Coordinates of C-alpha atoms in Angstrom, one line a residue:
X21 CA -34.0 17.1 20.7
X22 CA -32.6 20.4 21.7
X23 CA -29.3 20.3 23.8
X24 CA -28.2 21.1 25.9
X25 CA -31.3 22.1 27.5
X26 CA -30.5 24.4 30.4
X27 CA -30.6 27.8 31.6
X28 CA -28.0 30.1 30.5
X29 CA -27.0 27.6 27.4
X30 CA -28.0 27.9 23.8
X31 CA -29.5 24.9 22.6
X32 CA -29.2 23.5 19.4
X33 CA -30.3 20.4 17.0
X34 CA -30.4 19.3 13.2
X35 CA -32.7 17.8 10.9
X36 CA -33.1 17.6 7.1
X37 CA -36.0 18.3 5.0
X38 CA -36.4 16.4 1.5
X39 CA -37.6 19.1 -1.0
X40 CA -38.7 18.4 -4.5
X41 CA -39.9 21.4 -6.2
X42 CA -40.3 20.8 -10.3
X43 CA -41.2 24.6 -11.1
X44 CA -38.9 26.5 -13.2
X45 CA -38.8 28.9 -10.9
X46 CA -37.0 30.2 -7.4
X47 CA -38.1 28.3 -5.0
X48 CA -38.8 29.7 -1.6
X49 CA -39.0 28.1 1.8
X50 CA -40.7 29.8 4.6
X51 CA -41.1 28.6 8.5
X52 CA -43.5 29.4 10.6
X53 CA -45.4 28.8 14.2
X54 CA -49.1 28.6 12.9
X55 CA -50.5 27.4 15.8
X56 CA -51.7 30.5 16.6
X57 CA -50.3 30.2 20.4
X58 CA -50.0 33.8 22.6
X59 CA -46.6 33.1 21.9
X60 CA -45.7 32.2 18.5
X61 CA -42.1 31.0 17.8
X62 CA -41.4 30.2 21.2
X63 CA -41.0 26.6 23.2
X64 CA -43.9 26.2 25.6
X65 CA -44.6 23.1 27.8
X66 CA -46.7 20.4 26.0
X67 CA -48.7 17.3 27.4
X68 CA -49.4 18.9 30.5
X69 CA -48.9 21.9 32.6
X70 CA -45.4 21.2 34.8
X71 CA -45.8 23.2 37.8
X72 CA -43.0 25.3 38.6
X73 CA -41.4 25.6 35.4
X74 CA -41.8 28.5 33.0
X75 CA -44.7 28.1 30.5
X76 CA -43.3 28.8 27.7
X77 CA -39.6 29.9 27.3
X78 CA -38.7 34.0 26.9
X79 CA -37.2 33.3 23.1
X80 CA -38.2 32.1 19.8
X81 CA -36.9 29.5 18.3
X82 CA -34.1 30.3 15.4
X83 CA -34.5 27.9 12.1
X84 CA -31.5 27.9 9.0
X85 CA -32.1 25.2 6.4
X86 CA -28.3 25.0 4.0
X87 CA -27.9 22.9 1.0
X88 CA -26.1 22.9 -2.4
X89 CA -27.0 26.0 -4.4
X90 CA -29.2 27.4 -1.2
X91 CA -29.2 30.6 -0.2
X92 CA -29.9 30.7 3.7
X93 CA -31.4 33.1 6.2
X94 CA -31.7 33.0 9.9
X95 CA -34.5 33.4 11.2
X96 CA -36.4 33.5 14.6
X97 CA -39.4 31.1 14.1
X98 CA -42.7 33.7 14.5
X99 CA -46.6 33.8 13.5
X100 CA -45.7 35.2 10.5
X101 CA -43.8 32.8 7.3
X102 CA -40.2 34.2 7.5
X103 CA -38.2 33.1 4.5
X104 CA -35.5 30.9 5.3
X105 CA -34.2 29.5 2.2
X106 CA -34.0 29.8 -1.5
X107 CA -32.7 27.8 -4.4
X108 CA -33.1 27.9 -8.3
X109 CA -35.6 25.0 -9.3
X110 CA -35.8 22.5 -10.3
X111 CA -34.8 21.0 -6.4
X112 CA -35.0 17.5 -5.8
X113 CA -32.7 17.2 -2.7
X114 CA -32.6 17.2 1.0
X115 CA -31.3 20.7 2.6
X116 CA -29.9 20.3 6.2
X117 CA -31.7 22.3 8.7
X118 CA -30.5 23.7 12.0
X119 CA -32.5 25.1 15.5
X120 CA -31.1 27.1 18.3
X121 CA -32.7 28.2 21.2
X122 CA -31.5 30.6 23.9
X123 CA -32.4 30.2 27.0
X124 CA -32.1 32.8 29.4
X125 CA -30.4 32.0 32.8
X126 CA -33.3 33.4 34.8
X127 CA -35.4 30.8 33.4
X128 CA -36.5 28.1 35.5
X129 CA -36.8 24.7 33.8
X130 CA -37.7 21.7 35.9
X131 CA -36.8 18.3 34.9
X132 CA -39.3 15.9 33.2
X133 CA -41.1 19.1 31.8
X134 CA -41.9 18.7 28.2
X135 CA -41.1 21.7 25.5
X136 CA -42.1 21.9 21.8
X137 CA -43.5 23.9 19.3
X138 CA -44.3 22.9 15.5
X139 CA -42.5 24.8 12.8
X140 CA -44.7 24.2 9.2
X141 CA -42.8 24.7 6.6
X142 CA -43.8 25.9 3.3
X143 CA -42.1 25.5 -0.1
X144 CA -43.6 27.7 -3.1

């Protein structure tokens, strides 16, 4: 979960993402929004429609994944597969990953109102 989540803060959270990739290659990750939303990249309010708070929030989402031997970019999350991370391969590891989200002060968020958006991740 993003915190904290208010307006006029920057939000932020962490996860890790295990990535095995046996190619003797450079392996690339890319994120993307593919959900093909009016507004890709960006938080908008899921299970429901929460009257009185903004449908969908005014910035994308930004996405770093780190790790040994990584080389990171950050990136705002869009419809498009922006390339946040490569690495020599072989990989077998898990590479941290960061989110941030700006939220503007003239943004009205009620509480109990639900935000998300799904950020697919491709490894090639």
């Amino acid at each position: 979960a993003l915190t904290p989540f208010q307006p006029g803060q920057t939000s932020t959270a962490a996860g890790a993402l295990t990535i095995i990739d046996t190619n003797a290659e450079t392996a690339t990750l890319t994120a993307q929004d593919a959900s093909g939303s009016a507004t890709p990249g960006q938080l908008r309010q899921t299970g429901g429609v929460c009257t009185g708070s903004a449908a969908f929030l005014a910035n994308p989402l930004s996405v770093s994944v780190t790790g040994s031997g990584v080389t990171s970019t950050t990136r705002s999350l869009s419809a498009a597969q922006q390339t946040v991370a490569t690495a020599t391969a072989p990989v077998s590891s898990v590479w941290p990953s960061s989110y941030s989200q700006a939220i503007n002060s003239n943004e009205t968020l009620l509480a109990g109102c639900v935000y998300g958006v799904t950020v697919t991740y491709t490894l090639s």
